[in-house]
Each structure stands twice: as structure tokens, then as C-alpha cells.
């Protein structure tokens, strides 16, 4: 039985990858961090599985990494842990660098110090943010990097240190340069999930308006569940190499918004420009989407489109298993159900409070 260690197992990708590897028969280990509240929602359904194990470790703490890696001696490590929010990296640049850059070095050194350099394969979660202020469209493995945020600069170090250890120590370590991938498990402050959740809340009368930043930003959005398969394929490849993982299709934030609202039965029309642009409900004339400069970034990456030819050709991966339209529908349907469940639980609580007040329930 192969064993895998996933850092960042509580995140969107970590949770899908854990499910994928358990299905493949792996012994799956994941690192978690101590938190005063329970953030294990995405992996709660896996706890109790006989081949699923959790360990405390932090990418900022070499000792914890050496301890976990030395104990498990994994065949494969998937380093997904990161401060992954680009806008937050402008507010917490030093923390982002420590985790997203030096954290990768800590993993590589822990593997070496535990004597696993020859046996353990390492996947590094690199990103299309490396292309940043893009110098070519579409972007492939050959496109020059131009990182454009503290997050991207930190991830660029991660990319290069992986390449360095591959060449210097002959280690099997690779980067997946993944373009944006989303899902019903996406963090609620990333733009796609923020939109699908707002569409569901607005439809069900729980929110009046959605405030967004740059509506014209273009992204190549795929489905996270499809992308974790590629992480695994990269480590099963004969040679350690880096791969671009993307759909090869591009849409704007505005288009994502229109499609998400369409899925809840609201047709949005955008009028105006820049900070004055508004998304208006065609049926009622009500303004449902407005621009807020709070969500502008000091520097923004605005034109990401990946060329997944190498992954298709060499890994046999299908980049369009889930279409853009299907992805938006999956996310909207999940959020409609989530909001409906929250409303139902609020209704039960309100009824109970009323019964208690009237003395009906004692
Ligand atoms: P995510 O949902 O934000 O998950 C990040 C994970 O990293 C969480 O489990 C988090 O743990 C953990 N983490 C954060 N700081 C840590 C630290 N100091 N020590 C240990 N663990 C830490 O991110 P994701 O969307 O799944 O992305 C996974 C990886 O792919 C990230 O490295 C991200 O930068 C990269 N990436 C993502 C995309 C995308 O579109 N999703 C595209 C390209 C690359 P807590 O739950 O405790 O916070
Ligand atoms: O959803 P986002 O925050 O994702 P971003 O910045 O592309 O980063 C994500 O994808 C990267 C891969 O390219 C990962 F490496 C990274 O870890 C993360 O998963 O923003 C997408 C675009 C940006 O241009 C942003 O300016 O949407 C624009 N946007 C417009 N309004 C907004 C908003 N982004 C957010 N988060 N919130 C808004 O209200």
C-alpha cells in the first residue's frame, strides 16, 4: 500500500485529493493546524476511515514537518498548504513569504534529512499567478514568469526551489502550474464562490446586493475535482517534470456573475463603466451588483488563459471533463441548497423561540 502526505488537507484541493487517493487505495495522511474553532468541515466525512490519518504540523515550523515526515516516511508528498489568497498577501506579505516560499524549502529539507530524497516524490502546488502581468496569451510551460503580488513572488520561490532540488539532488519533485480551479468547496472569499453564494442568498431573500472589484478580470476556471487527478498523474509520470493544468477557455468575472445569476433564474444586465458599473436585474430593474474599490488590488492579474497541451499529450488528462457551464451550475446548486438549509434551521429556531415564549414548549 502506498502512503501519501497531504499538507493543506483541510483546504479545497486537499479534501478532494484525499478522497481521490483513498479511492486509489493509498494510506492518506494530512497535516492540520491547531485552531480555536473547528475548520475541518471539508474532511469531516473522511475522519474515522481506517486509512485516513491527521497530524499537527505547520509549514512555518521545520520541527513539526521533520517529525511528521520522519514518522510516516511517505511515498508521495503533495504540498498544498499555503496562504492562498492573493489579496490577503498584500496585507500579510511576510507571513505569505514564510509559508508559501520558505515552507516549500522546509518540506524539501525535511525529506532530505529524513533520508527520503531517493524514494519520496513531491508535488508542489504552483500557480498561474506566476505569469502575473502576462507576457504571452495563452500561457504554457515556456511562457516567462512575471509575478504580480506578494503571493505570486513567494510561489515563484517555491517553483524555483523545487526545480533546484530536482537538479541538485536528483529528487523527484515537480510543480503543477495550476490555473484557477473552483468547486462547491471553494473558500467563500474567492470571487467565484462569493458570487454563487450571493446569487443563492439574493434569490432566497437573505442578501440585497453583491459588491465586487474588477469585473473585467479574465480567468481560466476549471473544476477542482478534475484537477486533483492531475496532481497524482504528475507524480506517476516516468520523469519529474512541471505541467500547466488549465482548461484552455477564458471568461470574465462579469460573465461568471451573469451565468451564476442565470442559474438561479435572475437575468443580469451590466450597465456603466469602471467603478460605476452595475449589474441590474432585467425583470425588476433592481441593482444587484455594484463595484467596490475595497476589492481592488494594488496590482491585479487580469488575463490568465492556460495552454494544457503538454498535460493532455503526456499525462492523457482531459482538461474539459467538466465544462464552465457545468462548473457554475454545480456551485450554484450547492449554494442554493446550503442557503435553503440555513433558512430552514433559522425557521425551526424562530418557531421554537415563539413556542417557548408562549409556554407551548416547556
Ligand atoms: P485553500 O482552500 O486556501 O487551502 C489552503 C490549505 O493550506 C488549508 O488546508 C490551510 O489550512 C493550509 N495552510 C495555510 N497555512 C498553513 C501553514 N502555515 N501550515 C500548514 N498549513 C497551512 O487552497 P486551495 O484552493 O485548496 O489551494 C491548494 C494549493 O494550491 C495552495 O497552495 C494554493 O496556493 C495553490 N493553488 C490554488 C489554485 C486554485 O485555483 N485553487 C490555483 C493554483 C494554485 P487551514 O485550513 O488551517 O487554514
Ligand atoms: O477569485 P480570486 O480571488 O482568485 P485569484 O486572485 O485568481 O487567485 C486564485 O487563483 C490562483 C491561480 O491563478 C491561485 F494561485 C490562488 O491561490 C487563488 O486560488 O480573484 C480572481 C479575479 C481577480 O482578478 C480579482 O481582482 O477576480 C477579481 N475580483 C473581482 N472582484 C475579485 C473580486 N476577487 C475576489 N477575491 N473578490 C472580489 O470581490
Short mmCIF file of C-alpha atoms and ligand atoms in Angstrom, two decimals:
data_model
loop_
_atom_site.label_atom_id
_atom_site.label_comp_id
_atom_site.label_asym_id
_atom_site.label_seq_id
_atom_site.Cartn_x
_atom_site.Cartn_y
_atom_site.Cartn_z
CA UNK A 1 0.00 0.00 0.00
CA UNK A 2 1.38 3.42 -0.98
CA UNK A 3 1.31 6.23 1.54
CA UNK A 4 0.79 9.91 0.80
CA UNK A 5 1.14 13.01 2.92
CA UNK A 6 -1.05 15.99 2.00
CA UNK A 7 -0.21 19.36 3.53
CA UNK A 8 -3.25 21.63 3.40
CA UNK A 9 -5.67 18.71 3.61
CA UNK A 10 -8.39 20.93 5.14
CA UNK A 11 -8.42 23.15 2.03
CA UNK A 12 -10.48 22.84 -1.13
CA UNK A 13 -7.90 20.81 -3.09
CA UNK A 14 -6.64 18.83 -0.08
CA UNK A 15 -10.10 17.47 0.63
CA UNK A 16 -10.70 16.36 -2.98
CA UNK A 17 -7.21 14.89 -3.25
CA UNK A 18 -7.67 12.92 -0.01
CA UNK A 19 -10.87 11.37 -1.39
CA UNK A 20 -9.14 10.60 -4.70
CA UNK A 21 -6.12 8.91 -3.05
CA UNK A 22 -8.28 6.91 -0.63
CA UNK A 23 -10.17 5.56 -3.65
CA UNK A 24 -6.84 4.60 -5.23
CA UNK A 25 -6.07 2.54 -2.11
CA UNK A 26 -3.48 4.88 -0.53
CA UNK A 27 -2.84 5.28 3.15
CA UNK A 28 -3.61 9.01 3.38
CA UNK A 29 -2.01 11.32 5.94
CA UNK A 30 -2.77 15.01 6.25
CA UNK A 31 -1.39 17.92 8.23
CA UNK A 32 -3.70 20.17 10.21
CA UNK A 33 -3.17 23.27 12.32
CA UNK A 34 -4.49 24.00 15.76
CA UNK A 35 -7.38 26.43 15.60
CA UNK A 36 -9.72 27.79 18.27
CA UNK A 37 -12.66 26.90 16.03
CA UNK A 38 -13.16 23.73 14.02
CA UNK A 39 -12.30 24.28 10.35
CA UNK A 40 -12.35 20.62 9.34
CA UNK A 41 -15.68 20.85 7.57
CA UNK A 42 -14.34 19.71 4.19
CA UNK A 43 -12.80 16.50 5.58
CA UNK A 44 -15.25 15.68 8.37
CA UNK A 45 -16.75 12.86 6.26
CA UNK A 46 -13.33 11.16 5.99
CA UNK A 47 -12.49 11.12 9.69
CA UNK A 48 -12.82 7.59 11.04
CA UNK A 49 -11.75 5.97 7.73
CA UNK A 50 -9.14 3.31 8.58
CA UNK A 51 -6.63 4.65 6.02
CA UNK A 52 -7.11 8.33 6.88
CA UNK A 53 -4.81 9.96 9.46
CA UNK A 54 -4.29 13.53 10.65
CA UNK A 55 -1.17 15.07 12.21
CA UNK A 56 -0.43 18.53 13.58
CA UNK A 57 2.20 20.39 11.55
CA UNK A 58 2.74 23.90 10.26
CA UNK A 59 4.69 24.97 7.20
CA UNK A 60 6.31 27.65 9.34
CA UNK A 61 7.70 25.04 11.74
CA UNK A 62 10.51 22.78 10.43
CA UNK A 63 10.48 20.61 13.53
CA UNK A 64 6.86 19.64 13.09
CA UNK A 65 7.48 18.81 9.42
CA UNK A 66 10.56 16.67 10.16
CA UNK A 67 8.63 14.87 12.86
CA UNK A 68 5.63 14.04 10.65
CA UNK A 69 7.62 13.16 7.54
CA UNK A 70 10.07 11.06 9.58
CA UNK A 71 7.22 9.18 11.23
CA UNK A 72 5.16 8.46 8.10
CA UNK A 73 8.02 8.10 5.59
CA UNK A 74 5.57 8.77 2.76
CA UNK A 75 6.00 7.60 -0.83
CA UNK A 76 4.42 10.83 -2.05
CA UNK A 77 4.03 14.32 -0.60
CA UNK A 78 1.51 16.79 -2.00
CA UNK A 79 2.44 20.24 -0.72
CA UNK A 80 -0.85 22.10 -1.00
CA UNK A 81 -0.58 24.15 2.19
CA UNK A 82 -0.37 27.89 1.58
CA UNK A 83 -1.71 31.30 2.42
CA UNK A 84 -3.59 31.06 -0.86
CA UNK A 85 -5.47 34.37 -1.06
CA UNK A 86 -3.82 36.86 -3.41
CA UNK A 87 -5.45 39.99 -1.95
CA UNK A 88 -4.60 38.88 1.62
CA UNK A 89 -0.95 38.55 0.57
CA UNK A 90 -0.80 42.36 0.24
CA UNK A 91 -1.89 42.65 3.89
CA UNK A 92 0.27 39.80 5.21
CA UNK A 93 3.27 39.67 2.85
CA UNK A 94 5.82 38.35 5.36
CA UNK A 95 3.58 35.52 6.56
CA UNK A 96 2.79 34.66 2.94
CA UNK A 97 6.50 34.51 2.09
CA UNK A 98 7.27 32.36 5.13
CA UNK A 99 4.60 29.77 4.32
CA UNK A 100 4.44 29.88 0.52
CA UNK A 101 8.16 30.29 -0.18
CA UNK A 102 10.27 29.12 2.78
CA UNK A 103 7.63 26.50 3.62
CA UNK A 104 8.47 24.66 0.39
CA UNK A 105 12.15 24.66 1.30
CA UNK A 106 11.28 23.28 4.75
CA UNK A 107 9.43 20.35 3.14
CA UNK A 108 12.32 19.59 0.78
CA UNK A 109 14.90 19.72 3.58
CA UNK A 110 12.73 17.60 5.88
CA UNK A 111 12.58 14.94 3.16
CA UNK A 112 16.36 15.04 2.76
CA UNK A 113 17.06 14.99 6.49
CA UNK A 114 14.76 12.00 6.95
CA UNK A 115 16.77 10.12 4.29
CA UNK A 116 13.88 10.02 1.83
CA UNK A 117 15.40 12.01 -1.04
CA UNK A 118 15.66 8.94 -3.27
CA UNK A 119 12.25 7.45 -2.55
CA UNK A 120 9.76 10.21 -1.84
CA UNK A 121 8.08 12.01 -4.75
CA UNK A 122 6.96 15.60 -4.10
CA UNK A 123 4.22 17.61 -5.77
CA UNK A 124 4.32 21.39 -5.34
CA UNK A 125 1.15 23.47 -5.79
CA UNK A 126 2.43 26.14 -8.16
CA UNK A 127 0.13 28.64 -9.78
CA UNK A 128 -0.81 30.57 -12.89
CA UNK A 129 -0.26 33.70 -10.75
CA UNK A 130 3.43 33.19 -11.66
CA UNK A 131 2.58 34.59 -15.13
CA UNK A 132 1.09 37.64 -13.41
CA UNK A 133 1.47 40.69 -15.63
CA UNK A 134 1.32 38.33 -18.55
CA UNK A 135 3.90 38.41 -21.29
CA UNK A 136 2.04 35.94 -23.56
CA UNK A 137 -1.51 34.67 -24.06
CA UNK A 138 -2.16 31.75 -23.72
CA UNK A 139 0.41 30.75 -21.10
CA UNK A 140 2.33 27.45 -21.33
CA UNK A 141 5.29 25.83 -19.55
CA UNK A 142 7.55 28.00 -21.77
CA UNK A 143 5.94 31.39 -21.00
CA UNK A 144 8.16 33.75 -18.96
CA UNK A 145 7.02 34.47 -15.41
CA UNK A 146 6.16 37.97 -14.20
CA UNK A 147 4.73 37.61 -10.66
CA UNK A 148 2.47 40.50 -9.70
CA UNK A 149 1.62 40.11 -5.98
CA UNK A 150 3.46 39.12 -2.78
CA UNK A 151 1.67 35.74 -3.12
CA UNK A 152 2.99 35.19 -6.63
CA UNK A 153 6.52 36.25 -5.70
CA UNK A 154 6.50 33.75 -2.82
CA UNK A 155 5.14 31.00 -5.06
CA UNK A 156 7.86 31.76 -7.61
CA UNK A 157 10.47 30.93 -4.97
CA UNK A 158 8.60 27.67 -4.33
CA UNK A 159 8.68 26.87 -8.04
CA UNK A 160 12.44 27.53 -8.35
CA UNK A 161 13.49 25.73 -5.18
CA UNK A 162 11.63 22.64 -6.38
CA UNK A 163 13.49 22.84 -9.71
CA UNK A 164 16.78 23.40 -7.87
CA UNK A 165 16.39 20.34 -5.62
CA UNK A 166 15.38 18.25 -8.63
CA UNK A 167 18.63 19.16 -10.37
CA UNK A 168 20.98 19.44 -7.41
CA UNK A 169 19.92 16.30 -5.53
CA UNK A 170 18.18 14.32 -8.27
CA UNK A 171 14.94 14.38 -6.29
CA UNK A 172 11.59 13.54 -7.90
CA UNK A 173 9.90 16.87 -7.23
CA UNK A 174 7.58 18.68 -9.62
CA UNK A 175 5.35 21.71 -9.90
CA UNK A 176 1.83 21.67 -11.21
CA UNK A 177 1.22 25.17 -12.57
CA UNK A 178 -2.49 25.15 -11.92
CA UNK A 179 -4.85 27.78 -13.26
CA UNK A 180 -7.85 28.78 -11.13
CA UNK A 181 -9.97 25.83 -10.12
CA UNK A 182 -13.17 26.15 -8.21
CA UNK A 183 -15.87 24.00 -6.65
CA UNK A 184 -18.69 23.88 -4.17
CA UNK A 185 -15.90 23.64 -1.52
CA UNK A 186 -14.10 26.83 -2.64
CA UNK A 187 -13.33 29.35 0.11
CA UNK A 188 -16.10 31.93 0.36
CA UNK A 189 -13.89 34.96 -0.31
CA UNK A 190 -12.63 33.84 -3.72
CA UNK A 191 -14.59 35.57 -6.43
CA UNK A 192 -16.46 32.57 -7.88
CA UNK A 193 -17.77 31.29 -4.56
CA UNK A 194 -18.52 34.82 -3.38
CA UNK A 195 -20.73 35.17 -6.48
CA UNK A 196 -22.51 31.79 -6.29
CA UNK A 197 -23.23 32.24 -2.60
CA UNK A 198 -24.53 35.78 -3.16
CA UNK A 199 -26.72 34.67 -6.09
CA UNK A 200 -28.28 31.99 -3.85
CA UNK A 201 -28.76 34.42 -0.94
CA UNK A 202 -30.22 37.17 -3.11
CA UNK A 203 -32.61 34.69 -4.75
CA UNK A 204 -33.76 33.47 -1.33
CA UNK A 205 -34.11 36.96 0.16
CA UNK A 206 -31.13 36.73 2.51
CA UNK A 207 -28.94 39.40 0.85
CA UNK A 208 -29.69 42.60 -1.07
CA UNK A 209 -26.59 43.26 -3.08
CA UNK A 210 -23.23 41.85 -4.10
CA UNK A 211 -20.12 44.08 -4.07
CA UNK A 212 -17.22 43.07 -6.33
CA UNK A 213 -13.90 44.52 -7.53
CA UNK A 214 -12.54 44.21 -11.08
CA UNK A 215 -15.37 42.77 -13.20
CA UNK A 216 -13.27 42.64 -16.37
CA UNK A 217 -10.60 40.34 -14.98
CA UNK A 218 -10.22 37.21 -17.14
CA UNK A 219 -9.64 33.74 -15.75
CA UNK A 220 -9.31 30.16 -16.97
CA UNK A 221 -11.61 28.43 -14.49
CA UNK A 222 -11.70 24.63 -14.09
CA UNK A 223 -13.28 22.18 -11.64
CA UNK A 224 -11.07 21.34 -8.64
CA UNK A 225 -12.22 17.71 -8.55
CA UNK A 226 -10.82 17.21 -12.08
CA UNK A 227 -7.57 18.99 -11.21
CA UNK A 228 -6.54 16.79 -8.26
CA UNK A 229 -6.35 13.81 -10.63
CA UNK A 230 -3.65 15.72 -12.49
CA UNK A 231 -1.61 16.26 -9.33
CA UNK A 232 -1.50 12.49 -8.94
CA UNK A 233 -0.73 11.89 -12.64
CA UNK A 234 2.24 14.31 -12.41
CA UNK A 235 3.77 12.13 -9.67
CA UNK A 236 3.09 8.89 -11.58
CA UNK A 237 4.96 10.20 -14.64
CA UNK A 238 8.25 8.50 -15.58
CA UNK A 239 10.28 11.71 -15.26
CA UNK A 240 9.88 14.58 -12.79
CA UNK A 241 8.55 17.48 -14.85
CA UNK A 242 6.40 20.60 -14.46
CA UNK A 243 2.98 20.86 -16.10
CA UNK A 244 0.45 23.59 -16.86
CA UNK A 245 -3.03 22.47 -15.80
CA UNK A 246 -5.85 24.55 -17.29
CA UNK A 247 -8.97 24.26 -19.44
CA UNK A 248 -7.84 26.48 -22.33
CA UNK A 249 -11.03 28.55 -22.01
CA UNK A 250 -11.34 32.06 -20.62
CA UNK A 251 -14.19 34.07 -19.06
CA UNK A 252 -14.52 37.39 -17.24
CA UNK A 253 -15.74 37.88 -13.67
CA UNK A 254 -18.74 39.66 -15.24
CA UNK A 255 -19.59 36.58 -17.36
CA UNK A 256 -19.27 34.30 -14.33
CA UNK A 257 -21.64 36.57 -12.48
CA UNK A 258 -24.23 36.61 -15.29
CA UNK A 259 -24.19 32.82 -15.59
CA UNK A 260 -24.42 32.26 -11.82
CA UNK A 261 -27.45 34.58 -11.53
CA UNK A 262 -28.98 32.98 -14.65
CA UNK A 263 -28.78 29.64 -12.82
CA UNK A 264 -30.98 30.99 -10.02
CA UNK A 265 -33.42 32.47 -12.53
CA UNK A 266 -32.20 36.10 -12.50
CA UNK A 267 -31.08 37.70 -15.79
CA UNK A 268 -28.45 40.36 -15.11
CA UNK A 269 -27.63 43.23 -17.42
CA UNK A 270 -24.43 45.23 -16.79
CA UNK A 271 -24.52 48.99 -17.35
CA UNK A 272 -21.93 51.71 -16.77
CA UNK A 273 -18.16 51.52 -16.62
CA UNK A 274 -15.35 51.02 -14.12
CA UNK A 275 -16.33 51.84 -10.55
CA UNK A 276 -19.79 52.95 -11.77
CA UNK A 277 -20.68 49.66 -13.44
CA UNK A 278 -23.79 47.96 -12.07
CA UNK A 279 -25.45 44.58 -12.53
CA UNK A 280 -29.20 45.14 -12.90
CA UNK A 281 -32.00 42.58 -12.68
CA UNK A 282 -33.63 42.85 -16.13
CA UNK A 283 -37.03 41.82 -14.75
CA UNK A 284 -37.24 44.28 -11.84
CA UNK A 285 -34.68 46.99 -12.66
CA UNK A 286 -33.15 46.44 -9.20
CA UNK A 287 -29.37 46.92 -8.84
CA UNK A 288 -27.99 43.62 -7.53
CA UNK A 289 -24.27 44.00 -8.24
CA UNK A 290 -22.09 47.03 -7.56
CA UNK A 291 -18.37 47.72 -7.73
CA UNK A 292 -16.47 48.49 -4.53
CA UNK A 293 -12.87 49.69 -4.53
CA UNK A 294 -12.36 47.62 -1.34
CA UNK A 295 -11.87 44.65 -3.66
CA UNK A 296 -9.36 46.32 -5.98
CA UNK A 297 -5.77 45.09 -5.59
CA UNK A 298 -2.64 47.27 -5.70
CA UNK A 299 -1.65 45.19 -8.75
CA UNK A 300 -4.11 42.80 -10.37
CA UNK A 301 -3.58 39.88 -12.74
CA UNK A 302 -6.15 40.32 -15.48
CA UNK A 303 -5.53 37.94 -18.36
CA UNK A 304 -4.98 34.29 -17.47
CA UNK A 305 -5.52 31.62 -20.11
CA UNK A 306 -3.66 28.32 -19.92
CA UNK A 307 -2.43 26.02 -22.65
CA UNK A 308 -2.85 22.46 -21.28
CA UNK A 309 -1.43 20.70 -24.41
CA UNK A 310 1.51 19.12 -22.54
CA UNK A 311 -0.72 17.64 -19.82
CA UNK A 312 -3.13 16.32 -22.47
CA UNK A 313 -0.36 14.80 -24.55
CA UNK A 314 1.93 13.40 -21.86
CA UNK A 315 -0.42 12.62 -18.97
CA UNK A 316 -3.52 11.76 -21.03
CA UNK A 317 -5.50 14.27 -18.94
CA UNK A 318 -8.82 15.62 -20.18
CA UNK A 319 -8.97 19.36 -19.36
CA UNK A 320 -12.65 19.80 -20.21
CA UNK A 321 -14.21 16.90 -18.34
CA UNK A 322 -16.40 19.44 -16.54
CA UNK A 323 -17.40 22.42 -18.70
CA UNK A 324 -17.51 26.02 -17.48
CA UNK A 325 -21.32 25.91 -17.61
CA UNK A 326 -21.39 22.68 -15.55
CA UNK A 327 -18.94 24.13 -13.01
CA UNK A 328 -21.08 27.23 -12.41
CA UNK A 329 -24.19 25.07 -12.10
CA UNK A 330 -22.55 22.69 -9.60
CA UNK A 331 -21.53 25.64 -7.44
CA UNK A 332 -24.86 27.47 -7.66
CA UNK A 333 -26.90 24.32 -6.95
CA UNK A 334 -24.78 23.55 -3.87
CA UNK A 335 -25.16 27.12 -2.57
CA UNK A 336 -28.91 27.18 -3.22
CA UNK A 337 -29.19 24.01 -1.09
CA UNK A 338 -26.89 25.44 1.61
CA UNK A 339 -28.86 28.69 1.91
CA UNK A 340 -32.18 26.79 1.91
CA UNK A 341 -30.89 24.56 4.73
CA UNK A 342 -29.76 27.62 6.73
CA UNK A 343 -33.18 29.24 6.27
CA UNK A 344 -34.92 26.06 7.39
CA UNK A 345 -32.78 25.85 10.52
CA UNK A 346 -33.47 29.55 11.26
CA UNK A 347 -37.22 28.89 10.81
CA UNK A 348 -37.12 25.99 13.27
CA UNK A 349 -35.21 28.11 15.82
CA UNK A 350 -37.66 31.03 15.43
CA UNK A 351 -40.66 28.73 15.83
CA UNK A 352 -39.12 27.12 18.89
CA UNK A 353 -38.42 30.54 20.43
CA UNK A 354 -42.03 31.57 19.79
CA UNK A 355 -43.37 28.35 21.31
CA UNK A 356 -41.14 28.81 24.37
CA UNK A 357 -42.34 32.42 24.74
CA UNK A 358 -45.98 31.31 24.58
CA UNK A 359 -45.29 28.49 27.00
CA UNK A 360 -46.30 25.83 24.42
CA UNK A 361 -42.96 24.02 24.80
CA UNK A 362 -41.74 23.57 28.35
P1 LIG B 1 -7.13 26.66 0.39
O1 LIG B 1 -8.51 26.13 0.28
O2 LIG B 1 -6.91 28.05 0.82
O3 LIG B 1 -6.32 25.68 1.38
C1 LIG B 1 -5.06 26.03 1.87
C2 LIG B 1 -4.62 24.98 2.87
O4 LIG B 1 -3.33 25.35 3.39
C3 LIG B 1 -5.55 24.84 4.09
O5 LIG B 1 -5.64 23.49 4.44
C4 LIG B 1 -4.79 25.62 5.18
O6 LIG B 1 -5.06 25.17 6.48
C5 LIG B 1 -3.36 25.25 4.81
N1 LIG B 1 -2.38 26.16 5.41
C6 LIG B 1 -2.34 27.51 5.33
N2 LIG B 1 -1.27 27.98 6.02
C7 LIG B 1 -0.64 26.90 6.53
C8 LIG B 1 0.51 26.73 7.34
N3 LIG B 1 1.23 27.76 7.79
N4 LIG B 1 0.87 25.47 7.69
C9 LIG B 1 0.16 24.41 7.28
N5 LIG B 1 -0.96 24.51 6.53
C10 LIG B 1 -1.34 25.74 6.16
O7 LIG B 1 -6.35 26.49 -1.00
P2 LIG B 1 -6.70 25.56 -2.27
O8 LIG B 1 -7.56 26.34 -3.19
O9 LIG B 1 -7.10 24.23 -1.81
O10 LIG B 1 -5.27 25.50 -2.98
C11 LIG B 1 -4.33 24.50 -2.63
C12 LIG B 1 -2.94 24.93 -3.06
O11 LIG B 1 -2.93 25.18 -4.46
C13 LIG B 1 -2.46 26.23 -2.43
O12 LIG B 1 -1.07 26.11 -2.24
C14 LIG B 1 -2.75 27.30 -3.47
O13 LIG B 1 -1.87 28.38 -3.31
C15 LIG B 1 -2.49 26.51 -4.74
N6 LIG B 1 -3.24 26.92 -5.93
C16 LIG B 1 -4.61 27.00 -5.88
C17 LIG B 1 -5.30 27.31 -7.04
C18 LIG B 1 -6.81 27.40 -7.04
O14 LIG B 1 -7.37 27.97 -8.00
N7 LIG B 1 -7.50 26.84 -6.04
C19 LIG B 1 -4.61 27.52 -8.24
C20 LIG B 1 -3.23 27.39 -8.23
C21 LIG B 1 -2.55 27.07 -7.08
P3 LIG B 1 -6.21 25.85 7.40
O15 LIG B 1 -7.49 25.17 6.99
O16 LIG B 1 -5.76 25.50 8.77
O17 LIG B 1 -6.19 27.31 7.10
O1 LIG B 2 -11.01 34.51 -7.05
P1 LIG B 2 -9.78 35.32 -6.87
O2 LIG B 2 -9.52 35.88 -5.52
O3 LIG B 2 -8.60 34.40 -7.36
P2 LIG B 2 -7.08 34.70 -7.82
O4 LIG B 2 -6.61 36.00 -7.35
O5 LIG B 2 -7.03 34.46 -9.29
O6 LIG B 2 -6.28 33.58 -7.04
C1 LIG B 2 -6.72 32.22 -7.03
O7 LIG B 2 -6.25 31.56 -8.17
C2 LIG B 2 -4.81 31.47 -8.27
C3 LIG B 2 -4.49 30.76 -9.59
O8 LIG B 2 -4.33 31.71 -10.60
C4 LIG B 2 -4.28 30.73 -7.06
F1 LIG B 2 -2.94 30.61 -7.15
C5 LIG B 2 -4.67 31.44 -5.80
O9 LIG B 2 -4.25 30.66 -4.67
C6 LIG B 2 -6.20 31.58 -5.74
O10 LIG B 2 -6.76 30.31 -5.60
O11 LIG B 2 -9.76 36.53 -7.92
C7 LIG B 2 -9.93 36.33 -9.30
C8 LIG B 2 -10.07 37.68 -10.00
C9 LIG B 2 -9.01 38.71 -9.61
O12 LIG B 2 -8.57 39.40 -10.76
C10 LIG B 2 -9.75 39.70 -8.70
O13 LIG B 2 -9.25 41.02 -8.78
O14 LIG B 2 -11.33 38.24 -9.61
C11 LIG B 2 -11.15 39.60 -9.29
N1 LIG B 2 -12.20 40.01 -8.36
C12 LIG B 2 -13.18 40.93 -8.64
N2 LIG B 2 -13.95 41.12 -7.57
C13 LIG B 2 -12.36 39.60 -7.09
C14 LIG B 2 -13.47 40.31 -6.59
N3 LIG B 2 -11.69 38.70 -6.35
C15 LIG B 2 -12.14 38.48 -5.08
N4 LIG B 2 -11.49 37.55 -4.32
N5 LIG B 2 -13.19 39.17 -4.55
C16 LIG B 2 -13.89 40.10 -5.25
O15 LIG B 2 -14.85 40.70 -4.77
#
